[in-house]
Amino acid sequence: MEKEKYRSGDPIAWCPGCGNFGIINAVTKALEGLETAPEQVLLVSGIGQAAKLPHYVRANCFNGLHGRALPVAVAAKMANRKLTVIVTTGDGDCYGEGGNHFVHNIRRNVDITVLVHNNQIYGLTKGQASPTTDTGYVTPVQIGGVILEPFHALQVAITLGAAFVARSFSGEIDHLSDMIQKGVRHKGFSLVEVMQPCVSFNKKNTHQWYKDRIYKLSEEGDHDPQDKMAAYSKAAEWGDDIPIGVIYRRESETYGQKSGLSEKTPLAEKDIDKIDIGELIEAFRI
C-alpha cells in the first residue's frame, strides 16, 4: 500500500515547522509497513495538538475528552481484538490530565500502542508548562521559571513493568516509523514517546537542540532492552545525550489473557440482531 492511502486530505492546522508533521509521516509510513488496511485501524485521541493527528489519517477515529483517550482505546481493543489500536496523545493530555489512566493501563497491559507527542509544553493553549517541561524554563504563566521536577514517564513505565517502552524523534521519520511498527507488533501496552519540537511556544527544545543531543541505541550496540536496570538507566539519560530506540521490552500476559477475555467471543463478533435492550432502556427512563 502507498502511504498516501492513509492521508485523509483534510486541511492541517499545525504551525509551519511543527514536529507533528514528522510524526504523521511516520505514522502513515508505519501503517504502510504493517500492511494494515485503514478499516482495521483505530486512532484514538483526547485534546491537544497531538490529538488532531487522527483527523488527518484515513482510518477509524475516536476523538474524546481531555486525558481520556486511554480508556476508550482499551475498551475498543477488548470489544474488537482485530483492530490495530493506536493512541495519539500529548505530554499534557497523557501525563497530566490522563496521568491516572496512564499508570493503571500500563498495569492492565492491554494490547494497544500509545504514541506520546512530547513537546514539553501545552501548545494548544499557548504555552503553559506541561508535566515534562524542564525545571527553570520560563513560560508566559511560569514567569519566574518552572519550579517543579519534570515527570519522568519512561522511568515510570519501566518501573510499572510496561511491555514495550521506546523513544524516538519527530525529525527521524524512518526511525520513528520503525518504533511504531515494533510497538504495534509487540503484544501488550506499548509506549512510544516522541520528542517533538513546538516551534511556537517552546524556544528551548528546538529541532537543532535535539539534533545536537540525540543518538541511536541501535548504533551503540550494547544495550539489552530486556535488562530492566539498564533500561532504567537509559531512560534517565537527558541533557547532553538523549538515547532513542527500544529502551525496554518484556514478554508478559495481556489483560485479555489474564482475565480470560481472549478465550471468549469479542463483542464485535457477537450476533446482536436478536438482543432486545428495551428492558434496559426502560430501567433508565425517568
PDB file of C-alpha atoms in Angstrom:
ATOM      1  CA  MET A   1       0.000   0.000   0.000  1.00  0.00           C
ATOM      2  CA  GLU A   2       1.071   3.604  -0.559  1.00  0.00           C
ATOM      3  CA  LYS A   3       1.228   5.850   2.493  1.00  0.00           C
ATOM      4  CA  GLU A   4      -0.928   8.437   0.649  1.00  0.00           C
ATOM      5  CA  LYS A   5      -3.796   5.973   1.064  1.00  0.00           C
ATOM      6  CA  TYR A   6      -3.704   6.723   4.781  1.00  0.00           C
ATOM      7  CA  ARG A   7      -3.953  10.531   4.418  1.00  0.00           C
ATOM      8  CA  SER A   8      -7.449  11.942   4.830  1.00  0.00           C
ATOM      9  CA  GLY A   9      -6.917  15.067   2.724  1.00  0.00           C
ATOM     10  CA  ASP A  10      -8.325  17.321   5.468  1.00  0.00           C
ATOM     11  CA  PRO A  11      -6.505  20.682   5.811  1.00  0.00           C
ATOM     12  CA  ILE A  12      -3.845  20.536   8.539  1.00  0.00           C
ATOM     13  CA  ALA A  13      -3.988  23.194  11.265  1.00  0.00           C
ATOM     14  CA  TRP A  14      -0.491  22.775  12.762  1.00  0.00           C
ATOM     15  CA  CYS A  15       2.032  25.632  12.630  1.00  0.00           C
ATOM     16  CA  PRO A  16       4.594  25.543   9.782  1.00  0.00           C
ATOM     17  CA  GLY A  17       7.650  23.668  11.061  1.00  0.00           C
ATOM     18  CA  CYS A  18       5.715  21.799  13.793  1.00  0.00           C
ATOM     19  CA  GLY A  19       7.185  18.465  14.798  1.00  0.00           C
ATOM     20  CA  ASN A  20       3.768  16.882  14.329  1.00  0.00           C
ATOM     21  CA  PHE A  21       4.350  16.821  10.558  1.00  0.00           C
ATOM     22  CA  GLY A  22       7.205  14.368  11.062  1.00  0.00           C
ATOM     23  CA  ILE A  23       5.032  12.261  13.358  1.00  0.00           C
ATOM     24  CA  ILE A  24       2.129  11.961  10.911  1.00  0.00           C
ATOM     25  CA  ASN A  25       4.559  10.989   8.164  1.00  0.00           C
ATOM     26  CA  ALA A  26       5.978   8.304  10.441  1.00  0.00           C
ATOM     27  CA  VAL A  27       2.506   7.046  11.402  1.00  0.00           C
ATOM     28  CA  THR A  28       1.389   6.632   7.774  1.00  0.00           C
ATOM     29  CA  LYS A  29       4.720   5.048   6.881  1.00  0.00           C
ATOM     30  CA  ALA A  30       4.302   2.627   9.781  1.00  0.00           C
ATOM     31  CA  LEU A  31       0.773   1.689   8.691  1.00  0.00           C
ATOM     32  CA  GLU A  32       2.136   1.075   5.217  1.00  0.00           C
ATOM     33  CA  GLY A  33       4.836  -1.182   6.651  1.00  0.00           C
ATOM     34  CA  LEU A  34       2.347  -3.055   8.806  1.00  0.00           C
ATOM     35  CA  GLU A  35       0.163  -3.602   5.717  1.00  0.00           C
ATOM     36  CA  THR A  36      -2.862  -2.793   7.841  1.00  0.00           C
ATOM     37  CA  ALA A  37      -5.973  -1.740   5.916  1.00  0.00           C
ATOM     38  CA  PRO A  38      -7.467   1.622   7.015  1.00  0.00           C
ATOM     39  CA  GLU A  39     -10.663  -0.066   8.194  1.00  0.00           C
ATOM     40  CA  GLN A  40      -8.604  -2.256  10.546  1.00  0.00           C
ATOM     41  CA  VAL A  41      -7.014   0.746  12.263  1.00  0.00           C
ATOM     42  CA  LEU A  42      -8.480   2.806  15.106  1.00  0.00           C
ATOM     43  CA  LEU A  43      -6.732   6.038  16.115  1.00  0.00           C
ATOM     44  CA  VAL A  44      -7.851   7.413  19.479  1.00  0.00           C
ATOM     45  CA  SER A  45      -7.040  10.842  20.896  1.00  0.00           C
ATOM     46  CA  GLY A  46      -8.101  13.323  23.542  1.00  0.00           C
ATOM     47  CA  ILE A  47      -7.488  17.077  23.340  1.00  0.00           C
ATOM     48  CA  GLY A  48      -4.442  18.980  22.124  1.00  0.00           C
ATOM     49  CA  GLN A  49      -2.342  19.478  19.010  1.00  0.00           C
ATOM     50  CA  ALA A  50      -1.323  15.802  19.085  1.00  0.00           C
ATOM     51  CA  ALA A  51      -4.985  14.860  19.298  1.00  0.00           C
ATOM     52  CA  LYS A  52      -5.598  16.378  15.873  1.00  0.00           C
ATOM     53  CA  LEU A  53      -3.479  13.744  14.147  1.00  0.00           C
ATOM     54  CA  PRO A  54      -6.299  11.185  13.667  1.00  0.00           C
ATOM     55  CA  HIS A  55      -8.266  13.835  11.743  1.00  0.00           C
ATOM     56  CA  TYR A  56      -5.604  13.765   9.053  1.00  0.00           C
ATOM     57  CA  VAL A  57      -5.331   9.985   8.706  1.00  0.00           C
ATOM     58  CA  ARG A  58      -7.692   7.850   6.657  1.00  0.00           C
ATOM     59  CA  ALA A  59      -8.721   5.309   9.282  1.00  0.00           C
ATOM     60  CA  ASN A  60     -11.261   4.893  12.073  1.00  0.00           C
ATOM     61  CA  CYS A  61     -11.021   7.727  14.607  1.00  0.00           C
ATOM     62  CA  PHE A  62     -12.349   8.492  18.077  1.00  0.00           C
ATOM     63  CA  ASN A  63     -11.634  11.983  19.434  1.00  0.00           C
ATOM     64  CA  GLY A  64     -12.710  12.226  23.045  1.00  0.00           C
ATOM     65  CA  LEU A  65     -12.253  14.182  26.263  1.00  0.00           C
ATOM     66  CA  HIS A  66      -9.016  15.713  27.528  1.00  0.00           C
ATOM     67  CA  GLY A  67      -6.860  12.997  29.035  1.00  0.00           C
ATOM     68  CA  ARG A  68      -9.405  10.246  28.422  1.00  0.00           C
ATOM     69  CA  ALA A  69      -8.062   8.617  25.268  1.00  0.00           C
ATOM     70  CA  LEU A  70      -6.712   5.517  27.015  1.00  0.00           C
ATOM     71  CA  PRO A  71      -9.998   4.190  28.495  1.00  0.00           C
ATOM     72  CA  VAL A  72     -11.655   4.477  25.089  1.00  0.00           C
ATOM     73  CA  ALA A  73      -8.766   2.770  23.334  1.00  0.00           C
ATOM     74  CA  VAL A  74      -8.685  -0.048  25.882  1.00  0.00           C
ATOM     75  CA  ALA A  75     -12.425  -0.650  25.618  1.00  0.00           C
ATOM     76  CA  ALA A  76     -12.303  -0.662  21.812  1.00  0.00           C
ATOM     77  CA  LYS A  77      -9.482  -3.207  21.772  1.00  0.00           C
ATOM     78  CA  MET A  78     -11.319  -5.502  24.164  1.00  0.00           C
ATOM     79  CA  ALA A  79     -14.511  -5.225  22.089  1.00  0.00           C
ATOM     80  CA  ASN A  80     -12.739  -5.879  18.790  1.00  0.00           C
ATOM     81  CA  ARG A  81      -9.382  -7.655  19.046  1.00  0.00           C
ATOM     82  CA  LYS A  82      -8.836  -7.469  15.279  1.00  0.00           C
ATOM     83  CA  LEU A  83      -8.365  -3.703  15.418  1.00  0.00           C
ATOM     84  CA  THR A  84      -4.913  -2.128  15.455  1.00  0.00           C
ATOM     85  CA  VAL A  85      -5.464   0.487  18.164  1.00  0.00           C
ATOM     86  CA  ILE A  86      -3.073   3.443  18.353  1.00  0.00           C
ATOM     87  CA  VAL A  87      -3.451   6.362  20.758  1.00  0.00           C
ATOM     88  CA  THR A  88      -2.016   9.735  19.689  1.00  0.00           C
ATOM     89  CA  THR A  89      -1.706  11.976  22.708  1.00  0.00           C
ATOM     90  CA  GLY A  90       0.406  14.832  24.027  1.00  0.00           C
ATOM     91  CA  ASP A  91       2.548  15.088  27.152  1.00  0.00           C
ATOM     92  CA  GLY A  92      -0.096  17.215  28.878  1.00  0.00           C
ATOM     93  CA  ASP A  93      -3.015  15.077  27.746  1.00  0.00           C
ATOM     94  CA  CYS A  94      -1.422  11.752  28.696  1.00  0.00           C
ATOM     95  CA  TYR A  95       0.817  12.550  31.678  1.00  0.00           C
ATOM     96  CA  GLY A  96      -1.206  15.437  33.148  1.00  0.00           C
ATOM     97  CA  GLU A  97      -4.968  15.155  32.672  1.00  0.00           C
ATOM     98  CA  GLY A  98      -4.683  11.460  31.840  1.00  0.00           C
ATOM     99  CA  GLY A  99      -1.965  10.514  34.333  1.00  0.00           C
ATOM    100  CA  ASN A 100      -4.145   8.102  36.297  1.00  0.00           C
ATOM    101  CA  HIS A 101      -5.153   6.253  33.120  1.00  0.00           C
ATOM    102  CA  PHE A 102      -1.500   6.126  32.025  1.00  0.00           C
ATOM    103  CA  VAL A 103      -0.421   4.413  35.237  1.00  0.00           C
ATOM    104  CA  HIS A 104      -3.229   1.884  35.522  1.00  0.00           C
ATOM    105  CA  ASN A 105      -3.389   0.860  31.875  1.00  0.00           C
ATOM    106  CA  ILE A 106       0.299   0.012  31.976  1.00  0.00           C
ATOM    107  CA  ARG A 107      -0.642  -2.299  34.845  1.00  0.00           C
ATOM    108  CA  ARG A 108      -3.526  -3.792  32.835  1.00  0.00           C
ATOM    109  CA  ASN A 109      -1.247  -4.415  29.841  1.00  0.00           C
ATOM    110  CA  VAL A 110      -3.952  -4.184  27.189  1.00  0.00           C
ATOM    111  CA  ASP A 111      -2.560  -4.727  23.675  1.00  0.00           C
ATOM    112  CA  ILE A 112      -2.544  -1.131  22.406  1.00  0.00           C
ATOM    113  CA  THR A 113       0.171   1.283  21.233  1.00  0.00           C
ATOM    114  CA  VAL A 114       0.408   4.725  22.824  1.00  0.00           C
ATOM    115  CA  LEU A 115       2.215   7.408  20.868  1.00  0.00           C
ATOM    116  CA  VAL A 116       3.027  10.395  23.110  1.00  0.00           C
ATOM    117  CA  HIS A 117       3.964  13.613  21.285  1.00  0.00           C
ATOM    118  CA  ASN A 118       6.241  15.182  23.912  1.00  0.00           C
ATOM    119  CA  ASN A 119       6.880  18.836  23.066  1.00  0.00           C
ATOM    120  CA  GLN A 120       7.358  19.707  26.767  1.00  0.00           C
ATOM    121  CA  ILE A 121       4.713  22.447  26.643  1.00  0.00           C
ATOM    122  CA  TYR A 122       0.966  22.977  26.327  1.00  0.00           C
ATOM    123  CA  GLY A 123       0.874  24.137  22.691  1.00  0.00           C
ATOM    124  CA  LEU A 124      -2.869  24.258  22.042  1.00  0.00           C
ATOM    125  CA  THR A 125      -3.457  26.633  24.961  1.00  0.00           C
ATOM    126  CA  LYS A 126      -0.495  28.864  24.129  1.00  0.00           C
ATOM    127  CA  GLY A 127       2.486  27.763  26.123  1.00  0.00           C
ATOM    128  CA  GLN A 128       1.992  26.893  29.791  1.00  0.00           C
ATOM    129  CA  ALA A 129       4.389  24.407  31.370  1.00  0.00           C
ATOM    130  CA  SER A 130       3.387  20.776  30.891  1.00  0.00           C
ATOM    131  CA  PRO A 131       4.356  17.859  33.180  1.00  0.00           C
ATOM    132  CA  THR A 132       7.578  17.377  31.152  1.00  0.00           C
ATOM    133  CA  THR A 133       8.785  20.979  30.913  1.00  0.00           C
ATOM    134  CA  ASP A 134      12.368  21.346  32.148  1.00  0.00           C
ATOM    135  CA  THR A 135      12.886  22.931  35.563  1.00  0.00           C
ATOM    136  CA  GLY A 136      13.704  26.629  35.256  1.00  0.00           C
ATOM    137  CA  TYR A 137      12.060  27.116  31.852  1.00  0.00           C
ATOM    138  CA  VAL A 138      10.229  30.449  31.673  1.00  0.00           C
ATOM    139  CA  THR A 139       6.720  30.495  30.185  1.00  0.00           C
ATOM    140  CA  PRO A 140       4.026  33.192  29.964  1.00  0.00           C
ATOM    141  CA  VAL A 141       2.471  31.611  33.074  1.00  0.00           C
ATOM    142  CA  GLN A 142       5.575  30.436  34.954  1.00  0.00           C
ATOM    143  CA  ILE A 143       7.281  33.843  34.632  1.00  0.00           C
ATOM    144  CA  GLY A 144       9.884  33.038  37.277  1.00  0.00           C
ATOM    145  CA  GLY A 145      10.676  29.687  35.685  1.00  0.00           C
ATOM    146  CA  VAL A 146       9.219  26.228  36.314  1.00  0.00           C
ATOM    147  CA  ILE A 147       9.928  25.175  39.904  1.00  0.00           C
ATOM    148  CA  LEU A 148       8.765  21.534  39.637  1.00  0.00           C
ATOM    149  CA  GLU A 149      10.738  18.468  38.612  1.00  0.00           C
ATOM    150  CA  PRO A 150       9.575  17.084  35.247  1.00  0.00           C
ATOM    151  CA  PHE A 151       7.550  13.872  35.120  1.00  0.00           C
ATOM    152  CA  HIS A 152       9.838  11.042  34.015  1.00  0.00           C
ATOM    153  CA  ALA A 153       7.337   8.992  32.018  1.00  0.00           C
ATOM    154  CA  LEU A 154       9.692   6.370  30.639  1.00  0.00           C
ATOM    155  CA  GLN A 155      11.166   5.582  34.049  1.00  0.00           C
ATOM    156  CA  VAL A 156       7.656   5.314  35.467  1.00  0.00           C
ATOM    157  CA  ALA A 157       6.578   2.993  32.641  1.00  0.00           C
ATOM    158  CA  ILE A 158       9.596   0.742  33.150  1.00  0.00           C
ATOM    159  CA  THR A 159       9.078   0.672  36.917  1.00  0.00           C
ATOM    160  CA  LEU A 160       5.463  -0.414  36.364  1.00  0.00           C
ATOM    161  CA  GLY A 161       6.588  -3.188  34.017  1.00  0.00           C
ATOM    162  CA  ALA A 162       5.301  -1.822  30.707  1.00  0.00           C
ATOM    163  CA  ALA A 163       5.559  -4.394  27.925  1.00  0.00           C
ATOM    164  CA  PHE A 164       7.353  -2.093  25.477  1.00  0.00           C
ATOM    165  CA  VAL A 165       8.989   1.299  26.024  1.00  0.00           C
ATOM    166  CA  ALA A 166      10.683   3.265  23.243  1.00  0.00           C
ATOM    167  CA  ARG A 167      11.734   6.824  22.490  1.00  0.00           C
ATOM    168  CA  SER A 168      12.146   8.466  19.106  1.00  0.00           C
ATOM    169  CA  PHE A 169      12.374  11.913  17.500  1.00  0.00           C
ATOM    170  CA  SER A 170       9.958  13.541  15.056  1.00  0.00           C
ATOM    171  CA  GLY A 171      12.898  14.538  12.846  1.00  0.00           C
ATOM    172  CA  GLU A 172      13.856  10.866  12.377  1.00  0.00           C
ATOM    173  CA  ILE A 173      10.858   9.615  10.372  1.00  0.00           C
ATOM    174  CA  ASP A 174      12.294   6.217   9.412  1.00  0.00           C
ATOM    175  CA  HIS A 175      13.399   5.549  12.985  1.00  0.00           C
ATOM    176  CA  LEU A 176      10.059   6.651  14.419  1.00  0.00           C
ATOM    177  CA  SER A 177       8.137   4.557  11.891  1.00  0.00           C
ATOM    178  CA  ASP A 178      10.220   1.553  12.921  1.00  0.00           C
ATOM    179  CA  MET A 179       9.489   2.181  16.619  1.00  0.00           C
ATOM    180  CA  ILE A 180       5.743   2.418  15.930  1.00  0.00           C
ATOM    181  CA  GLN A 181       5.769  -0.828  13.973  1.00  0.00           C
ATOM    182  CA  LYS A 182       7.727  -2.598  16.711  1.00  0.00           C
ATOM    183  CA  GLY A 183       5.290  -1.244  19.305  1.00  0.00           C
ATOM    184  CA  VAL A 184       2.236  -2.430  17.374  1.00  0.00           C
ATOM    185  CA  ARG A 185       3.726  -5.888  16.809  1.00  0.00           C
ATOM    186  CA  HIS A 186       4.644  -6.290  20.479  1.00  0.00           C
ATOM    187  CA  LYS A 187       1.793  -7.836  22.465  1.00  0.00           C
ATOM    188  CA  GLY A 188       0.767  -5.673  25.370  1.00  0.00           C
ATOM    189  CA  PHE A 189       0.905  -1.994  26.345  1.00  0.00           C
ATOM    190  CA  SER A 190       3.454  -0.293  24.090  1.00  0.00           C
ATOM    191  CA  LEU A 191       4.646   3.236  24.837  1.00  0.00           C
ATOM    192  CA  VAL A 192       6.468   5.181  22.119  1.00  0.00           C
ATOM    193  CA  GLU A 193       7.436   8.641  23.317  1.00  0.00           C
ATOM    194  CA  VAL A 194       8.326  11.092  20.553  1.00  0.00           C
ATOM    195  CA  MET A 195      10.478  14.145  21.209  1.00  0.00           C
ATOM    196  CA  GLN A 196       8.655  16.784  19.197  1.00  0.00           C
ATOM    197  CA  PRO A 197       9.705  20.454  18.866  1.00  0.00           C
ATOM    198  CA  CYS A 198       6.967  23.058  19.316  1.00  0.00           C
ATOM    199  CA  VAL A 199       8.248  25.902  17.145  1.00  0.00           C
ATOM    200  CA  SER A 200       5.758  28.451  18.509  1.00  0.00           C
ATOM    201  CA  PHE A 201       5.841  28.006  22.285  1.00  0.00           C
ATOM    202  CA  ASN A 202       8.982  26.077  23.227  1.00  0.00           C
ATOM    203  CA  LYS A 203      12.054  28.070  22.257  1.00  0.00           C
ATOM    204  CA  LYS A 204      14.477  25.775  24.111  1.00  0.00           C
ATOM    205  CA  ASN A 205      13.859  22.223  22.848  1.00  0.00           C
ATOM    206  CA  THR A 206      14.164  23.064  19.142  1.00  0.00           C
ATOM    207  CA  HIS A 207      14.887  20.828  16.144  1.00  0.00           C
ATOM    208  CA  GLN A 208      18.591  21.755  16.397  1.00  0.00           C
ATOM    209  CA  TRP A 209      18.643  21.228  20.175  1.00  0.00           C
ATOM    210  CA  TYR A 210      17.539  17.628  19.653  1.00  0.00           C
ATOM    211  CA  LYS A 211      19.797  17.031  16.651  1.00  0.00           C
ATOM    212  CA  ASP A 212      22.803  18.059  18.787  1.00  0.00           C
ATOM    213  CA  ARG A 213      21.922  15.537  21.506  1.00  0.00           C
ATOM    214  CA  ILE A 214      20.118  12.513  20.117  1.00  0.00           C
ATOM    215  CA  TYR A 215      21.897   9.232  19.445  1.00  0.00           C
ATOM    216  CA  LYS A 216      20.524   5.845  18.390  1.00  0.00           C
ATOM    217  CA  LEU A 217      20.766   2.904  20.780  1.00  0.00           C
ATOM    218  CA  SER A 218      20.963   0.549  17.788  1.00  0.00           C
ATOM    219  CA  GLU A 219      24.262   2.145  16.788  1.00  0.00           C
ATOM    220  CA  GLU A 220      25.683   1.891  20.302  1.00  0.00           C
ATOM    221  CA  GLY A 221      25.258  -1.851  20.134  1.00  0.00           C
ATOM    222  CA  ASP A 222      25.474  -2.972  23.752  1.00  0.00           C
ATOM    223  CA  HIS A 223      22.061  -2.055  25.176  1.00  0.00           C
ATOM    224  CA  ASP A 224      19.909  -5.009  26.208  1.00  0.00           C
ATOM    225  CA  PRO A 225      16.256  -3.840  26.323  1.00  0.00           C
ATOM    226  CA  GLN A 226      15.352  -6.875  28.467  1.00  0.00           C
ATOM    227  CA  ASP A 227      17.714  -5.702  31.219  1.00  0.00           C
ATOM    228  CA  LYS A 228      15.402  -3.650  33.424  1.00  0.00           C
ATOM    229  CA  MET A 229      18.112  -1.750  35.294  1.00  0.00           C
ATOM    230  CA  ALA A 230      19.978  -0.943  32.071  1.00  0.00           C
ATOM    231  CA  ALA A 231      16.705   0.258  30.569  1.00  0.00           C
ATOM    232  CA  TYR A 232      16.042   2.432  33.586  1.00  0.00           C
ATOM    233  CA  SER A 233      19.499   3.967  33.237  1.00  0.00           C
ATOM    234  CA  LYS A 234      18.975   4.717  29.523  1.00  0.00           C
ATOM    235  CA  ALA A 235      15.543   6.191  30.148  1.00  0.00           C
ATOM    236  CA  ALA A 236      17.090   8.548  32.702  1.00  0.00           C
ATOM    237  CA  GLU A 237      19.675   9.917  30.255  1.00  0.00           C
ATOM    238  CA  TRP A 238      18.764  13.507  29.472  1.00  0.00           C
ATOM    239  CA  GLY A 239      20.778  16.598  28.720  1.00  0.00           C
ATOM    240  CA  ASP A 240      23.880  16.406  26.539  1.00  0.00           C
ATOM    241  CA  ASP A 241      22.998  12.890  25.306  1.00  0.00           C
ATOM    242  CA  ILE A 242      19.478  11.583  24.653  1.00  0.00           C
ATOM    243  CA  PRO A 243      19.121   7.960  23.515  1.00  0.00           C
ATOM    244  CA  ILE A 244      16.385   6.942  21.072  1.00  0.00           C
ATOM    245  CA  GLY A 245      15.318   3.379  20.286  1.00  0.00           C
ATOM    246  CA  VAL A 246      13.786   0.423  22.117  1.00  0.00           C
ATOM    247  CA  ILE A 247      14.662   1.078  25.750  1.00  0.00           C
ATOM    248  CA  TYR A 248      12.721  -1.697  27.486  1.00  0.00           C
ATOM    249  CA  ARG A 249      10.840  -4.764  26.353  1.00  0.00           C
ATOM    250  CA  ARG A 250       9.437  -7.795  28.106  1.00  0.00           C
ATOM    251  CA  GLU A 251       7.007 -10.593  27.356  1.00  0.00           C
ATOM    252  CA  SER A 252       4.032 -10.714  29.690  1.00  0.00           C
ATOM    253  CA  GLU A 253       0.408 -11.773  29.655  1.00  0.00           C
ATOM    254  CA  THR A 254      -2.016  -9.197  28.310  1.00  0.00           C
ATOM    255  CA  TYR A 255      -5.179  -8.174  30.126  1.00  0.00           C
ATOM    256  CA  GLY A 256      -7.188 -10.345  27.747  1.00  0.00           C
ATOM    257  CA  GLN A 257      -5.123 -13.410  28.646  1.00  0.00           C
ATOM    258  CA  LYS A 258      -5.145 -12.716  32.392  1.00  0.00           C
ATOM    259  CA  SER A 259      -8.880 -12.068  32.527  1.00  0.00           C
ATOM    260  CA  GLY A 260      -9.897 -14.875  30.193  1.00  0.00           C
ATOM    261  CA  LEU A 261     -11.456 -12.482  27.675  1.00  0.00           C
ATOM    262  CA  SER A 262      -9.093 -13.746  24.973  1.00  0.00           C
ATOM    263  CA  GLU A 263     -10.873 -17.104  25.137  1.00  0.00           C
ATOM    264  CA  LYS A 264     -14.326 -15.587  24.629  1.00  0.00           C
ATOM    265  CA  THR A 265     -16.025 -14.197  21.540  1.00  0.00           C
ATOM    266  CA  PRO A 266     -15.337 -10.447  21.406  1.00  0.00           C
ATOM    267  CA  LEU A 267     -18.318  -8.121  21.482  1.00  0.00           C
ATOM    268  CA  ALA A 268     -17.766  -7.021  17.877  1.00  0.00           C
ATOM    269  CA  GLU A 269     -18.261 -10.592  16.636  1.00  0.00           C
ATOM    270  CA  LYS A 270     -21.397 -11.446  18.596  1.00  0.00           C
ATOM    271  CA  ASP A 271     -24.760 -11.734  16.902  1.00  0.00           C
ATOM    272  CA  ILE A 272     -26.687  -8.838  18.394  1.00  0.00           C
ATOM    273  CA  ASP A 273     -29.636  -8.853  15.979  1.00  0.00           C
ATOM    274  CA  LYS A 274     -31.865 -10.762  18.423  1.00  0.00           C
ATOM    275  CA  ILE A 275     -30.873  -8.848  21.546  1.00  0.00           C
ATOM    276  CA  ASP A 276     -33.677  -6.739  22.978  1.00  0.00           C
ATOM    277  CA  ILE A 277     -32.385  -3.784  25.017  1.00  0.00           C
ATOM    278  CA  GLY A 278     -35.832  -2.341  25.554  1.00  0.00           C
ATOM    279  CA  GLU A 279     -35.996  -3.534  29.179  1.00  0.00           C
ATOM    280  CA  LEU A 280     -32.590  -1.977  29.912  1.00  0.00           C
ATOM    281  CA  ILE A 281     -33.569   1.353  28.389  1.00  0.00           C
ATOM    282  CA  GLU A 282     -36.829   1.292  30.349  1.00  0.00           C
ATOM    283  CA  ALA A 283     -34.903   0.877  33.597  1.00  0.00           C
ATOM    284  CA  PHE A 284     -33.082   4.179  32.985  1.00  0.00           C
ATOM    285  CA  ARG A 285     -36.154   6.087  31.823  1.00  0.00           C
ATOM    286  CA  ILE A 286     -37.100   8.979  34.135  1.00  0.00           C
TER     287      ILE A 286
END
